[in-house]
């Protein structure tokens, strides 16, 4: 047979294959048209000339709420545009409130971002030698530089550094292939919730008070949020009986309990969980077949020595089998700690004891976005592998790190003491994270005034505080709170030359508020 005949035969076979493939897709309903329906059955597609009318949007999209940038934030922006000074203590955004970036990190990032600087004849005069060496190492992780896509899980070199960091922290192996880098920890949380939640009969246990990322994401994905209360009277510790009650109630209602979230150190409550607390929740999740979701993004924000941060993975592995084989998803980010690099959007999830087939599926979904942003990945590498002791940049890096953490400890104490000095306000000490969550005992007249305006009492209080002082906080109702209690959340992030003034303004306002409504 001639080469021409072979070519024609191969072409015909390829055409037949394409036709069979298309036929198979059509037979399964792929791209097929629905059966005709009558006019009175047709869904309403537009209103007032708009397909995207608010009344016609996805119900879960409309139902999702995010209090950290909700009504209070919008009001604060409105007042700011009118010329009022606004102190944004509503969100953990350290650089926006004056925290400076680490010098070494920025030096390395500038060289990686603009690698031609490495060939400049005076580069050794402008940059320390270890920053130059680190930049060259990091550049080797990004084929094509920061402007090119990486593996959908993130650069293998960066993932290896993170795995080594986790192993140093916990004393147990970590695999780069079980790490997925993301644009901040929030997308990682959403990835995992998306995998866990199958329909509206699947529930996720979330601590109350909770970070509204979880309530909003669960709503968007069509799942059920199952809140379990933390114990304020014991410094916001986990209350296992509360978890068990919630699980029993959910199952009685036909809800499949699929995952349990805990935040350690806590947001918005600032507590650090004890090893005993972690052991209890690991045992519970193992016994009840519930996936553990460990939000540990504040793990370096610790302001007391009595209860250091211990990762859930370490506790679980220390417990041995069968607990060391339990499914665990652990989250971390560069947005917190002494770095506070919120804008770089770097984070990861470590998937421990997760089925290999599920890892493949997560990889597939990550591939839809092609790759996480490369500057965030670079930031993660610099976070987990800082200058070594004895290196040229170590002394400056250590001084900057210690300065930030020591200052945060002092600010945590200033906020706690300041709130507790106010009549009708009580606040547990901020052991970790970046927030204070004081409890408010408001006069009945204030509660009635709030009801008259159709607002929750804590929202009413926070709006009054904002308009009077410019301090932007978040009402406790945005995080969830036990019935009959009222709180607000504020960061401890204003710099020390400002935070005393912030507290003075708060105390002055609170006194006037009580006088007005008593």
mmCIF file of C-alpha atoms in Angstrom, residues 1-293:
data_model
loop_
_atom_site.group_PDB
_atom_site.id
_atom_site.type_symbol
_atom_site.label_atom_id
_atom_site.label_comp_id
_atom_site.label_asym_id
_atom_site.label_seq_id
_atom_site.Cartn_x
_atom_site.Cartn_y
_atom_site.Cartn_z
ATOM 1 C CA UNK A 1 0.000 0.000 0.000
ATOM 2 C CA UNK A 2 1.358 3.425 -0.954
ATOM 3 C CA UNK A 3 2.153 6.119 1.557
ATOM 4 C CA UNK A 4 -0.626 8.233 0.026
ATOM 5 C CA UNK A 5 -3.144 5.414 0.530
ATOM 6 C CA UNK A 6 -1.989 4.964 4.131
ATOM 7 C CA UNK A 7 -2.411 8.655 4.749
ATOM 8 C CA UNK A 8 -5.951 8.628 3.327
ATOM 9 C CA UNK A 9 -6.817 5.569 5.434
ATOM 10 C CA UNK A 10 -5.425 7.162 8.611
ATOM 11 C CA UNK A 11 -7.369 10.366 7.872
ATOM 12 C CA UNK A 12 -10.584 8.411 7.424
ATOM 13 C CA UNK A 13 -10.061 6.510 10.670
ATOM 14 C CA UNK A 14 -9.414 9.772 12.559
ATOM 15 C CA UNK A 15 -12.589 11.301 11.119
ATOM 16 C CA UNK A 16 -14.578 8.215 12.147
ATOM 17 C CA UNK A 17 -13.070 8.374 15.639
ATOM 18 C CA UNK A 18 -14.067 12.020 16.001
ATOM 19 C CA UNK A 19 -17.599 11.244 14.835
ATOM 20 C CA UNK A 20 -17.917 8.340 17.298
ATOM 21 C CA UNK A 21 -16.631 10.521 20.118
ATOM 22 C CA UNK A 22 -19.099 13.292 19.285
ATOM 23 C CA UNK A 23 -21.910 10.745 18.994
ATOM 24 C CA UNK A 24 -20.999 9.338 22.405
ATOM 25 C CA UNK A 25 -21.084 12.780 23.940
ATOM 26 C CA UNK A 26 -24.455 13.545 22.387
ATOM 27 C CA UNK A 27 -25.865 10.192 23.494
ATOM 28 C CA UNK A 28 -24.980 11.070 27.097
ATOM 29 C CA UNK A 29 -26.755 14.399 26.820
ATOM 30 C CA UNK A 30 -23.584 16.457 26.368
ATOM 31 C CA UNK A 31 -24.563 19.698 24.574
ATOM 32 C CA UNK A 32 -28.047 18.302 23.927
ATOM 33 C CA UNK A 33 -31.127 20.517 24.096
ATOM 34 C CA UNK A 34 -33.748 20.040 26.842
ATOM 35 C CA UNK A 35 -37.221 18.798 26.100
ATOM 36 C CA UNK A 36 -39.628 21.602 25.121
ATOM 37 C CA UNK A 37 -41.697 23.050 27.974
ATOM 38 C CA UNK A 38 -44.807 25.179 27.953
ATOM 39 C CA UNK A 39 -44.678 28.955 28.437
ATOM 40 C CA UNK A 40 -46.239 28.772 31.891
ATOM 41 C CA UNK A 41 -43.446 26.409 33.029
ATOM 42 C CA UNK A 42 -40.545 28.447 31.652
ATOM 43 C CA UNK A 43 -38.350 30.087 34.302
ATOM 44 C CA UNK A 44 -38.281 33.882 34.415
ATOM 45 C CA UNK A 45 -35.080 34.898 32.639
ATOM 46 C CA UNK A 46 -35.122 38.662 33.086
ATOM 47 C CA UNK A 47 -36.781 41.415 35.066
ATOM 48 C CA UNK A 48 -36.967 45.111 34.266
ATOM 49 C CA UNK A 49 -34.856 44.380 31.207
ATOM 50 C CA UNK A 50 -32.024 42.804 33.218
ATOM 51 C CA UNK A 51 -31.031 39.130 33.204
ATOM 52 C CA UNK A 52 -28.764 39.803 36.209
ATOM 53 C CA UNK A 53 -31.534 41.427 38.243
ATOM 54 C CA UNK A 54 -31.042 41.023 42.027
ATOM 55 C CA UNK A 55 -34.287 39.067 42.259
ATOM 56 C CA UNK A 56 -33.055 36.516 39.686
ATOM 57 C CA UNK A 57 -29.605 35.702 41.033
ATOM 58 C CA UNK A 58 -28.489 32.381 42.532
ATOM 59 C CA UNK A 59 -30.143 32.189 45.969
ATOM 60 C CA UNK A 60 -26.943 30.950 47.617
ATOM 61 C CA UNK A 61 -25.025 33.850 46.033
ATOM 62 C CA UNK A 62 -27.462 36.382 47.498
ATOM 63 C CA UNK A 63 -27.633 34.602 50.852
ATOM 64 C CA UNK A 64 -23.873 34.661 51.490
ATOM 65 C CA UNK A 65 -22.693 37.329 53.947
ATOM 66 C CA UNK A 66 -19.234 38.555 54.949
ATOM 67 C CA UNK A 67 -19.455 40.856 57.940
ATOM 68 C CA UNK A 68 -15.774 41.855 57.930
ATOM 69 C CA UNK A 69 -16.506 43.956 54.854
ATOM 70 C CA UNK A 70 -20.224 44.373 55.296
ATOM 71 C CA UNK A 71 -22.423 47.244 56.459
ATOM 72 C CA UNK A 72 -19.839 48.731 58.837
ATOM 73 C CA UNK A 73 -17.087 48.679 56.230
ATOM 74 C CA UNK A 74 -19.302 50.341 53.608
ATOM 75 C CA UNK A 75 -20.284 53.034 56.107
ATOM 76 C CA UNK A 76 -16.634 53.571 56.985
ATOM 77 C CA UNK A 77 -15.730 53.995 53.312
ATOM 78 C CA UNK A 78 -18.569 56.501 52.933
ATOM 79 C CA UNK A 79 -17.306 58.527 55.904
ATOM 80 C CA UNK A 80 -13.713 58.326 54.657
ATOM 81 C CA UNK A 81 -14.718 59.785 51.301
ATOM 82 C CA UNK A 82 -16.425 62.606 53.207
ATOM 83 C CA UNK A 83 -13.082 63.433 54.819
ATOM 84 C CA UNK A 84 -13.413 61.696 58.215
ATOM 85 C CA UNK A 85 -10.351 59.880 59.560
ATOM 86 C CA UNK A 86 -11.171 56.172 59.697
ATOM 87 C CA UNK A 87 -9.091 53.635 61.639
ATOM 88 C CA UNK A 88 -9.692 50.302 59.912
ATOM 89 C CA UNK A 89 -9.551 47.771 62.732
ATOM 90 C CA UNK A 90 -12.164 45.575 61.027
ATOM 91 C CA UNK A 91 -9.730 43.305 59.188
ATOM 92 C CA UNK A 92 -6.345 41.735 59.944
ATOM 93 C CA UNK A 93 -4.399 43.815 57.411
ATOM 94 C CA UNK A 94 -1.109 44.704 59.172
ATOM 95 C CA UNK A 95 0.646 46.690 56.440
ATOM 96 C CA UNK A 96 -2.384 48.950 55.981
ATOM 97 C CA UNK A 97 -1.999 49.985 59.630
ATOM 98 C CA UNK A 98 1.712 50.726 59.431
ATOM 99 C CA UNK A 99 3.543 47.420 59.789
ATOM 100 C CA UNK A 100 6.690 47.351 57.659
ATOM 101 C CA UNK A 101 7.702 44.408 55.415
ATOM 102 C CA UNK A 102 10.788 42.353 56.208
ATOM 103 C CA UNK A 103 13.838 43.910 54.535
ATOM 104 C CA UNK A 104 15.404 40.595 53.482
ATOM 105 C CA UNK A 105 12.178 39.365 51.911
ATOM 106 C CA UNK A 106 11.755 42.520 49.862
ATOM 107 C CA UNK A 107 15.395 42.426 48.762
ATOM 108 C CA UNK A 108 15.039 38.874 47.490
ATOM 109 C CA UNK A 109 11.674 39.591 45.872
ATOM 110 C CA UNK A 110 13.033 42.614 44.023
ATOM 111 C CA UNK A 111 15.866 40.525 42.564
ATOM 112 C CA UNK A 112 13.554 37.693 41.559
ATOM 113 C CA UNK A 113 11.058 40.136 40.092
ATOM 114 C CA UNK A 114 13.793 41.890 38.098
ATOM 115 C CA UNK A 115 16.537 39.277 37.578
ATOM 116 C CA UNK A 116 18.588 41.590 35.342
ATOM 117 C CA UNK A 117 19.622 43.289 38.594
ATOM 118 C CA UNK A 118 21.667 40.192 39.367
ATOM 119 C CA UNK A 119 23.920 41.053 36.415
ATOM 120 C CA UNK A 120 24.362 44.689 37.484
ATOM 121 C CA UNK A 121 28.041 45.451 38.242
ATOM 122 C CA UNK A 122 27.077 47.037 41.589
ATOM 123 C CA UNK A 123 24.579 44.415 42.758
ATOM 124 C CA UNK A 124 26.964 43.274 45.531
ATOM 125 C CA UNK A 125 27.075 46.865 46.831
ATOM 126 C CA UNK A 126 23.299 47.197 46.843
ATOM 127 C CA UNK A 127 22.306 43.798 48.246
ATOM 128 C CA UNK A 128 23.765 41.499 50.935
ATOM 129 C CA UNK A 129 25.356 38.328 49.626
ATOM 130 C CA UNK A 130 22.825 35.945 51.173
ATOM 131 C CA UNK A 131 19.926 37.861 49.570
ATOM 132 C CA UNK A 132 21.621 37.507 46.175
ATOM 133 C CA UNK A 133 22.180 33.780 46.739
ATOM 134 C CA UNK A 134 18.604 33.260 47.939
ATOM 135 C CA UNK A 135 17.234 35.110 44.892
ATOM 136 C CA UNK A 136 19.194 32.858 42.560
ATOM 137 C CA UNK A 137 17.909 29.786 44.413
ATOM 138 C CA UNK A 138 14.293 31.006 44.219
ATOM 139 C CA UNK A 139 14.651 31.874 40.521
ATOM 140 C CA UNK A 140 15.552 28.251 39.892
ATOM 141 C CA UNK A 141 12.063 27.316 41.165
ATOM 142 C CA UNK A 142 10.295 29.331 38.465
ATOM 143 C CA UNK A 143 11.024 28.201 34.922
ATOM 144 C CA UNK A 144 10.538 31.336 32.840
ATOM 145 C CA UNK A 145 10.578 33.592 35.920
ATOM 146 C CA UNK A 146 7.658 34.984 37.901
ATOM 147 C CA UNK A 147 5.760 35.775 34.713
ATOM 148 C CA UNK A 148 5.278 32.119 33.776
ATOM 149 C CA UNK A 149 2.731 29.569 34.969
ATOM 150 C CA UNK A 150 3.912 26.973 37.459
ATOM 151 C CA UNK A 151 2.562 23.511 38.188
ATOM 152 C CA UNK A 152 -1.083 23.797 39.222
ATOM 153 C CA UNK A 153 -0.131 22.744 42.758
ATOM 154 C CA UNK A 154 2.543 25.453 42.823
ATOM 155 C CA UNK A 155 6.269 25.319 42.159
ATOM 156 C CA UNK A 156 7.793 22.003 43.184
ATOM 157 C CA UNK A 157 10.796 23.816 44.709
ATOM 158 C CA UNK A 158 8.554 25.960 46.905
ATOM 159 C CA UNK A 159 6.475 22.949 47.931
ATOM 160 C CA UNK A 160 9.628 21.095 48.931
ATOM 161 C CA UNK A 161 10.677 24.006 51.171
ATOM 162 C CA UNK A 162 7.226 24.073 52.780
ATOM 163 C CA UNK A 163 7.320 20.293 53.342
ATOM 164 C CA UNK A 164 10.721 20.645 55.026
ATOM 165 C CA UNK A 165 9.341 23.468 57.201
ATOM 166 C CA UNK A 166 6.396 21.319 58.310
ATOM 167 C CA UNK A 167 8.740 18.426 59.110
ATOM 168 C CA UNK A 168 10.988 20.706 61.214
ATOM 169 C CA UNK A 169 7.919 22.055 63.026
ATOM 170 C CA UNK A 170 6.214 18.731 63.758
ATOM 171 C CA UNK A 171 8.915 16.086 63.589
ATOM 172 C CA UNK A 172 6.954 14.072 61.025
ATOM 173 C CA UNK A 173 7.394 13.760 57.239
ATOM 174 C CA UNK A 174 5.482 15.945 54.812
ATOM 175 C CA UNK A 175 5.194 15.295 51.074
ATOM 176 C CA UNK A 176 5.340 18.099 48.463
ATOM 177 C CA UNK A 177 2.775 16.094 46.479
ATOM 178 C CA UNK A 178 0.227 16.538 49.275
ATOM 179 C CA UNK A 179 0.669 20.320 49.291
ATOM 180 C CA UNK A 180 -1.405 22.686 47.176
ATOM 181 C CA UNK A 181 -0.339 26.332 47.016
ATOM 182 C CA UNK A 182 -3.143 28.859 46.630
ATOM 183 C CA UNK A 183 -3.745 32.606 46.413
ATOM 184 C CA UNK A 184 -4.004 32.981 50.191
ATOM 185 C CA UNK A 185 -5.496 30.411 52.566
ATOM 186 C CA UNK A 186 -9.091 31.348 51.696
ATOM 187 C CA UNK A 187 -9.098 29.716 48.224
ATOM 188 C CA UNK A 188 -7.613 26.577 49.796
ATOM 189 C CA UNK A 189 -10.506 26.468 52.265
ATOM 190 C CA UNK A 190 -13.008 26.904 49.441
ATOM 191 C CA UNK A 191 -11.328 24.132 47.384
ATOM 192 C CA UNK A 192 -11.711 21.697 50.235
ATOM 193 C CA UNK A 193 -15.256 22.696 51.146
ATOM 194 C CA UNK A 194 -16.184 22.323 47.493
ATOM 195 C CA UNK A 195 -14.815 18.775 47.553
ATOM 196 C CA UNK A 196 -16.581 17.873 50.808
ATOM 197 C CA UNK A 197 -20.031 19.412 50.234
ATOM 198 C CA UNK A 198 -22.087 17.340 47.783
ATOM 199 C CA UNK A 199 -25.573 18.806 48.339
ATOM 200 C CA UNK A 200 -27.759 20.641 50.853
ATOM 201 C CA UNK A 201 -27.846 17.593 53.115
ATOM 202 C CA UNK A 202 -24.110 17.819 53.880
ATOM 203 C CA UNK A 203 -23.085 19.739 56.991
ATOM 204 C CA UNK A 204 -19.830 21.298 58.183
ATOM 205 C CA UNK A 205 -19.172 21.865 61.898
ATOM 206 C CA UNK A 206 -17.838 25.388 62.446
ATOM 207 C CA UNK A 207 -16.938 27.094 65.746
ATOM 208 C CA UNK A 208 -19.131 29.918 67.004
ATOM 209 C CA UNK A 209 -17.894 32.627 67.012
ATOM 210 C CA UNK A 210 -16.489 31.806 63.558
ATOM 211 C CA UNK A 211 -14.619 33.573 60.788
ATOM 212 C CA UNK A 212 -17.303 34.398 58.178
ATOM 213 C CA UNK A 213 -15.229 32.900 55.351
ATOM 214 C CA UNK A 214 -16.718 29.590 56.475
ATOM 215 C CA UNK A 215 -20.363 30.604 56.735
ATOM 216 C CA UNK A 216 -20.214 32.481 53.413
ATOM 217 C CA UNK A 217 -18.429 29.662 51.571
ATOM 218 C CA UNK A 218 -20.723 26.951 52.916
ATOM 219 C CA UNK A 219 -23.722 29.059 51.850
ATOM 220 C CA UNK A 220 -22.291 29.581 48.348
ATOM 221 C CA UNK A 221 -21.663 25.857 47.971
ATOM 222 C CA UNK A 222 -25.169 24.965 49.105
ATOM 223 C CA UNK A 223 -24.157 23.094 52.265
ATOM 224 C CA UNK A 224 -25.305 23.345 55.886
ATOM 225 C CA UNK A 225 -23.364 25.253 58.517
ATOM 226 C CA UNK A 226 -23.490 23.437 61.862
ATOM 227 C CA UNK A 227 -22.290 25.809 64.562
ATOM 228 C CA UNK A 228 -20.784 24.552 67.811
ATOM 229 C CA UNK A 229 -20.172 27.016 70.632
ATOM 230 C CA UNK A 230 -16.806 27.838 72.137
ATOM 231 C CA UNK A 231 -16.769 28.391 75.910
ATOM 232 C CA UNK A 232 -16.206 32.059 76.667
ATOM 233 C CA UNK A 233 -16.039 31.352 80.400
ATOM 234 C CA UNK A 234 -12.931 29.190 79.843
ATOM 235 C CA UNK A 235 -11.112 31.502 77.458
ATOM 236 C CA UNK A 236 -12.983 30.354 74.354
ATOM 237 C CA UNK A 237 -11.883 26.715 74.641
ATOM 238 C CA UNK A 238 -13.541 24.037 72.553
ATOM 239 C CA UNK A 239 -16.614 22.501 74.157
ATOM 240 C CA UNK A 240 -16.810 18.856 73.070
ATOM 241 C CA UNK A 241 -20.326 18.349 74.545
ATOM 242 C CA UNK A 242 -21.515 21.244 72.338
ATOM 243 C CA UNK A 243 -19.993 19.526 69.288
ATOM 244 C CA UNK A 244 -21.660 16.230 70.168
ATOM 245 C CA UNK A 245 -25.055 17.911 70.645
ATOM 246 C CA UNK A 246 -24.809 19.592 67.266
ATOM 247 C CA UNK A 247 -23.866 16.324 65.535
ATOM 248 C CA UNK A 248 -26.716 14.425 67.166
ATOM 249 C CA UNK A 249 -29.226 17.111 66.182
ATOM 250 C CA UNK A 250 -27.930 17.278 62.600
ATOM 251 C CA UNK A 251 -28.106 13.529 62.104
ATOM 252 C CA UNK A 252 -31.588 13.433 63.561
ATOM 253 C CA UNK A 253 -32.525 15.976 60.874
ATOM 254 C CA UNK A 254 -31.026 13.804 58.149
ATOM 255 C CA UNK A 255 -27.828 15.848 57.712
ATOM 256 C CA UNK A 256 -24.553 14.052 56.899
ATOM 257 C CA UNK A 257 -21.814 15.611 59.057
ATOM 258 C CA UNK A 258 -18.794 15.670 56.740
ATOM 259 C CA UNK A 259 -16.197 18.048 58.180
ATOM 260 C CA UNK A 260 -15.194 19.944 61.317
ATOM 261 C CA UNK A 261 -13.401 23.305 61.230
ATOM 262 C CA UNK A 262 -11.382 24.714 64.090
ATOM 263 C CA UNK A 263 -9.322 27.906 64.099
ATOM 264 C CA UNK A 264 -6.172 27.847 66.217
ATOM 265 C CA UNK A 265 -5.170 30.449 67.338
ATOM 266 C CA UNK A 266 -8.729 31.681 67.206
ATOM 267 C CA UNK A 267 -10.380 34.249 64.990
ATOM 268 C CA UNK A 268 -12.185 36.295 66.266
ATOM 269 C CA UNK A 269 -11.572 35.095 69.811
ATOM 270 C CA UNK A 270 -7.747 35.023 70.041
ATOM 271 C CA UNK A 271 -7.484 31.819 72.110
ATOM 272 C CA UNK A 272 -4.829 29.098 71.776
ATOM 273 C CA UNK A 273 -6.126 25.551 72.046
ATOM 274 C CA UNK A 274 -4.473 23.187 74.482
ATOM 275 C CA UNK A 275 -3.028 19.835 73.441
ATOM 276 C CA UNK A 276 -5.793 18.180 75.486
ATOM 277 C CA UNK A 277 -8.435 20.121 73.545
ATOM 278 C CA UNK A 278 -6.882 19.030 70.257
ATOM 279 C CA UNK A 279 -6.701 15.405 71.377
ATOM 280 C CA UNK A 280 -10.389 15.458 72.295
ATOM 281 C CA UNK A 281 -11.438 16.836 68.923
ATOM 282 C CA UNK A 282 -9.179 14.409 67.019
ATOM 283 C CA UNK A 283 -10.694 11.463 68.920
ATOM 284 C CA UNK A 284 -14.190 12.757 68.287
ATOM 285 C CA UNK A 285 -13.638 13.249 64.545
ATOM 286 C CA UNK A 286 -12.050 9.821 64.231
ATOM 287 C CA UNK A 287 -14.896 8.120 66.095
ATOM 288 C CA UNK A 288 -17.543 9.968 64.069
ATOM 289 C CA UNK A 289 -15.866 9.774 60.605
ATOM 290 C CA UNK A 290 -15.547 13.533 60.202
ATOM 291 C CA UNK A 291 -12.751 15.229 58.228
ATOM 292 C CA UNK A 292 -10.602 17.614 60.302
ATOM 293 C CA UNK A 293 -10.049 21.099 58.853
#
